[in-house]
CSV table of C-alpha atoms in Angstrom, one decimal:
chain,number,residue,atom,x,y,z
A,1,MET,CA,-7.7,-21.0,7.5
A,2,LEU,CA,-5.8,-24.0,6.3
A,3,LEU,CA,-7.1,-23.4,2.8
A,4,ASP,CA,-5.7,-19.8,3.0
A,5,TYR,CA,-2.2,-21.3,3.7
A,6,VAL,CA,-2.6,-23.7,0.8
A,7,ILE,CA,-3.6,-20.9,-1.6
A,8,VAL,CA,-0.7,-18.7,-0.5
A,9,PHE,CA,1.7,-21.6,-1.0
A,10,LEU,CA,0.4,-22.6,-4.4
A,11,VAL,CA,0.2,-19.1,-5.8
A,12,GLY,CA,3.6,-18.0,-4.4
A,13,GLY,CA,5.1,-21.3,-5.6
A,14,PHE,CA,3.6,-20.8,-9.1
A,15,ILE,CA,5.1,-17.4,-9.4
A,16,CYS,CA,8.5,-18.8,-8.4
A,17,LEU,CA,8.0,-21.7,-10.8
A,18,ILE,CA,7.4,-19.3,-13.7
A,19,GLY,CA,10.7,-17.5,-12.7
A,20,GLN,CA,12.5,-20.8,-12.6
A,21,ILE,CA,11.2,-21.9,-16.0
A,22,LEU,CA,12.4,-18.6,-17.4
A,23,ILE,CA,15.8,-19.1,-15.9
A,24,ILE,CA,16.1,-22.6,-17.3
A,25,ARG,CA,14.5,-22.2,-20.7
A,26,THR,CA,15.6,-18.7,-21.8
A,27,ASN,CA,18.8,-16.8,-21.9
A,28,MET,CA,17.4,-14.1,-19.6
A,29,THR,CA,19.5,-13.2,-16.6
A,30,THR,CA,17.9,-13.4,-13.2
A,31,SER,CA,18.0,-9.6,-12.9
A,32,ARG,CA,16.0,-9.2,-16.1
A,33,ILE,CA,13.5,-11.7,-14.8
A,34,LEU,CA,13.3,-9.7,-11.6
A,35,VAL,CA,12.6,-6.5,-13.5
A,36,LEU,CA,10.1,-8.3,-15.7
A,37,PHE,CA,8.1,-9.5,-12.6
A,38,LEU,CA,8.3,-6.0,-11.0
A,39,LEU,CA,7.0,-4.4,-14.2
A,40,LEU,CA,4.2,-7.0,-14.5
A,41,GLY,CA,3.2,-6.1,-11.0
A,42,VAL,CA,3.1,-2.4,-11.9
A,43,PHE,CA,1.2,-3.1,-15.1
A,44,PHE,CA,-1.4,-5.3,-13.5
A,45,GLU,CA,-1.9,-2.7,-10.7
A,46,ALA,CA,-2.3,0.1,-13.2
A,47,VAL,CA,-5.0,-1.8,-15.1
A,48,GLY,CA,-6.7,-2.8,-11.9
A,49,LEU,CA,-6.1,-6.6,-12.0
A,50,TYR,CA,-3.6,-7.0,-9.2
A,51,GLU,CA,-5.8,-6.0,-6.3
A,52,PRO,CA,-8.5,-8.8,-7.0
A,53,PHE,CA,-5.6,-11.2,-7.5
A,54,ALA,CA,-4.0,-10.2,-4.2
A,55,GLU,CA,-7.3,-10.5,-2.3
A,56,PHE,CA,-7.5,-14.1,-3.5
A,57,ALA,CA,-3.9,-15.1,-3.1
A,58,LYS,CA,-3.0,-12.9,-0.1
A,59,SER,CA,0.7,-13.1,0.8
A,60,GLY,CA,1.3,-15.5,-2.1
A,61,ALA,CA,0.8,-12.5,-4.4
A,62,MET,CA,2.3,-9.8,-2.2
A,63,ILE,CA,5.6,-11.3,-1.1
A,64,PRO,CA,7.2,-11.9,-4.5
A,65,ILE,CA,8.7,-9.0,-6.4
A,66,SER,CA,5.5,-8.6,-8.4
A,67,GLY,CA,3.8,-7.5,-5.1
A,68,PHE,CA,6.5,-4.9,-4.6
A,69,GLY,CA,5.8,-3.5,-8.1
A,70,SER,CA,2.1,-3.4,-7.3
A,71,THR,CA,2.7,-1.5,-4.1
A,72,LEU,CA,5.0,0.9,-5.8
A,73,ALA,CA,2.5,1.6,-8.5
A,74,ARG,CA,-0.4,2.0,-6.0
A,75,GLY,CA,1.7,4.5,-4.1
A,76,ALA,CA,2.6,6.4,-7.3
A,77,ILE,CA,-1.0,6.5,-8.4
A,78,GLU,CA,-2.1,7.8,-5.0
A,79,GLY,CA,0.7,10.4,-5.1
A,80,ALA,CA,-0.3,11.4,-8.6
A,81,GLU,CA,-3.6,12.6,-7.2
A,82,THR,CA,-1.7,15.6,-5.7
A,83,GLY,CA,-1.1,16.7,-9.2
A,84,THR,CA,2.7,17.0,-9.0
A,85,ILE,CA,5.6,15.0,-10.1
A,86,LEU,CA,7.1,15.1,-6.6
A,87,GLY,CA,3.8,13.6,-5.4
A,88,VAL,CA,4.2,10.6,-7.7
A,89,LEU,CA,7.8,10.0,-6.5
A,90,LYS,CA,6.9,10.5,-2.8
A,91,GLY,CA,3.9,8.3,-3.1
A,92,GLY,CA,5.8,5.4,-4.6
A,93,LEU,CA,8.7,5.7,-2.3
A,94,SER,CA,6.6,6.1,0.9
A,95,SER,CA,4.5,3.1,0.1
A,96,THR,CA,7.5,0.9,-0.3
A,97,ALA,CA,9.8,2.5,2.3
A,98,ALA,CA,9.5,-0.4,4.8
A,99,GLY,CA,10.5,-3.0,2.1
A,100,ILE,CA,13.4,-0.9,0.9
A,101,ALA,CA,14.6,-0.3,4.4
A,102,ALA,CA,14.4,-4.0,5.3
A,103,ALA,CA,16.3,-4.9,2.1
A,104,VAL,CA,19.1,-2.5,2.8
A,105,PHE,CA,19.3,-3.5,6.5
A,106,PHE,CA,19.4,-7.3,5.9
A,107,SER,CA,21.8,-6.9,2.9
A,108,TYR,CA,24.2,-5.1,5.2
A,109,ILE,CA,23.9,-7.7,7.9
A,110,PHE,CA,24.5,-10.6,5.5
A,111,ALA,CA,27.3,-8.8,3.7
A,112,THR,CA,29.1,-8.5,7.1
A,113,ILE,CA,28.5,-12.1,8.0
A,114,PHE,CA,29.3,-13.9,4.6
A,115,ARG,CA,32.0,-13.4,2.1
A,116,ALA,CA,30.9,-13.0,-1.5
A,117,HIS,CA,32.8,-14.7,-4.3
A,118,THR,CA,32.3,-15.2,-8.0
A,119,LYS,CA,31.3,-18.6,-9.5
A,120,LYS,CA,34.0,-20.4,-11.3
A,121,PHE,CA,32.8,-21.8,-14.5
A,122,GLY,CA,34.3,-24.7,-16.4
A,123,LYS,CA,35.9,-26.5,-13.4
Protein backbone atom coordinates (compact mmCIF):
# COMPACT_ATOMS: atom_id res chain seq x y z
CA MET A 1 0.00 0.00 0.00
CA LEU A 2 2.79 2.42 0.85
CA LEU A 3 4.44 1.57 -2.46
CA ASP A 4 1.24 2.65 -4.26
CA TYR A 5 1.46 6.08 -2.61
CA VAL A 6 5.11 6.39 -3.59
CA ILE A 7 4.35 5.46 -7.21
CA VAL A 8 1.43 7.93 -7.39
CA PHE A 9 3.60 10.68 -5.92
CA LEU A 10 6.54 10.01 -8.23
CA VAL A 11 4.52 9.68 -11.44
CA GLY A 12 2.29 12.70 -10.72
CA GLY A 13 5.35 14.69 -9.68
CA PHE A 14 7.21 13.69 -12.83
CA ILE A 15 4.33 14.85 -15.02
CA CYS A 16 4.32 18.18 -13.17
CA LEU A 17 8.12 18.37 -13.47
CA ILE A 18 7.86 18.04 -17.24
CA GLY A 19 5.33 20.89 -17.26
CA GLN A 20 7.58 23.05 -15.09
CA ILE A 21 10.58 22.40 -17.33
CA LEU A 22 8.51 23.43 -20.35
CA ILE A 23 7.51 26.65 -18.56
CA ILE A 24 11.09 27.51 -17.64
CA ARG A 25 12.95 26.38 -20.78
CA THR A 26 10.54 27.31 -23.57
CA ASN A 27 8.45 30.29 -24.58
CA MET A 28 5.27 28.20 -24.34
CA THR A 29 2.48 29.71 -22.30
CA THR A 30 0.95 27.69 -19.50
CA SER A 31 -2.30 27.35 -21.44
CA ARG A 32 -0.43 25.84 -24.41
CA ILE A 33 1.30 23.39 -22.10
CA LEU A 34 -2.09 22.50 -20.63
CA VAL A 35 -3.50 21.80 -24.09
CA LEU A 36 -0.38 19.82 -25.01
CA PHE A 37 -0.80 17.55 -21.96
CA LEU A 38 -4.52 17.15 -22.68
CA LEU A 39 -3.82 16.16 -26.29
CA LEU A 40 -1.08 13.77 -25.22
CA GLY A 41 -3.60 12.06 -22.93
CA VAL A 42 -6.06 11.82 -25.83
CA PHE A 43 -3.37 10.47 -28.17
CA PHE A 44 -2.05 7.85 -25.75
CA GLU A 45 -5.61 6.71 -24.98
CA ALA A 46 -6.39 6.44 -28.69
CA VAL A 47 -3.36 4.24 -29.37
CA GLY A 48 -4.01 2.14 -26.26
CA LEU A 49 -1.01 3.15 -24.15
CA TYR A 50 -2.66 5.27 -21.46
CA GLU A 51 -4.69 2.51 -19.79
CA PRO A 52 -1.67 0.30 -18.93
CA PHE A 53 0.16 3.43 -17.73
CA ALA A 54 -2.84 4.40 -15.56
CA GLU A 55 -3.07 0.88 -14.11
CA PHE A 56 0.54 1.21 -12.97
CA ALA A 57 0.46 4.85 -11.84
CA LYS A 58 -3.16 4.98 -10.59
CA SER A 59 -4.05 8.53 -9.47
CA GLY A 60 -0.61 9.80 -10.44
CA ALA A 61 -1.69 9.40 -14.06
CA MET A 62 -5.40 10.20 -13.75
CA ILE A 63 -5.34 13.42 -11.71
CA PRO A 64 -3.19 15.60 -14.03
CA ILE A 65 -4.78 17.09 -17.15
CA SER A 66 -3.46 14.21 -19.26
CA GLY A 67 -5.82 11.93 -17.33
CA PHE A 68 -8.70 14.25 -18.23
CA GLY A 69 -7.73 13.96 -21.90
CA SER A 70 -7.61 10.18 -21.59
CA THR A 71 -11.06 10.07 -19.99
CA LEU A 72 -12.45 12.40 -22.65
CA ALA A 73 -11.04 10.22 -25.44
CA ARG A 74 -12.28 7.00 -23.83
CA GLY A 75 -15.80 8.41 -23.59
CA ALA A 76 -15.69 9.65 -27.18
CA ILE A 77 -14.49 6.25 -28.40
CA GLU A 78 -17.30 4.50 -26.51
CA GLY A 79 -19.79 7.06 -27.87
CA ALA A 80 -18.50 6.49 -31.40
CA GLU A 81 -19.65 2.89 -31.15
CA THR A 82 -23.23 4.20 -31.51
CA GLY A 83 -22.28 5.29 -35.02
CA THR A 84 -23.35 8.92 -34.70
CA ILE A 85 -21.54 12.21 -34.26
CA LEU A 86 -23.88 13.02 -31.39
CA GLY A 87 -22.77 9.79 -29.70
CA VAL A 88 -19.15 10.90 -29.90
CA LEU A 89 -19.97 14.27 -28.31
CA LYS A 90 -22.25 12.79 -25.67
CA GLY A 91 -19.75 10.06 -24.81
CA GLY A 92 -16.89 12.48 -24.25
CA LEU A 93 -18.96 14.94 -22.26
CA SER A 94 -20.73 12.35 -20.12
CA SER A 95 -17.45 10.67 -19.17
CA THR A 96 -15.96 13.97 -18.01
CA ALA A 97 -19.12 15.62 -16.64
CA ALA A 98 -18.14 15.25 -12.98
CA GLY A 99 -14.74 16.88 -13.56
CA ILE A 100 -16.23 19.72 -15.60
CA ALA A 101 -18.95 20.34 -12.99
CA ALA A 102 -16.39 20.37 -10.18
CA ALA A 103 -14.15 22.81 -12.09
CA VAL A 104 -17.05 25.19 -12.71
CA PHE A 105 -18.30 24.94 -9.12
CA PHE A 106 -14.92 25.51 -7.46
CA SER A 107 -14.00 28.25 -9.94
CA TYR A 108 -17.15 30.10 -8.94
CA ILE A 109 -16.45 29.63 -5.22
CA PHE A 110 -12.87 30.89 -5.49
CA ALA A 111 -13.88 33.76 -7.76
CA THR A 112 -16.31 34.99 -5.10
CA ILE A 113 -13.74 34.64 -2.30
CA PHE A 114 -10.64 36.09 -3.96
CA ARG A 115 -10.05 39.13 -6.14
CA ALA A 116 -8.18 38.58 -9.36
CA HIS A 117 -5.52 41.03 -10.47
CA THR A 118 -2.96 41.19 -13.22
CA LYS A 119 0.73 40.76 -12.56
CA LYS A 120 2.78 43.92 -12.74
CA PHE A 121 5.94 43.34 -14.70
CA GLY A 122 9.06 45.47 -14.40
CA LYS A 123 8.52 46.68 -10.83
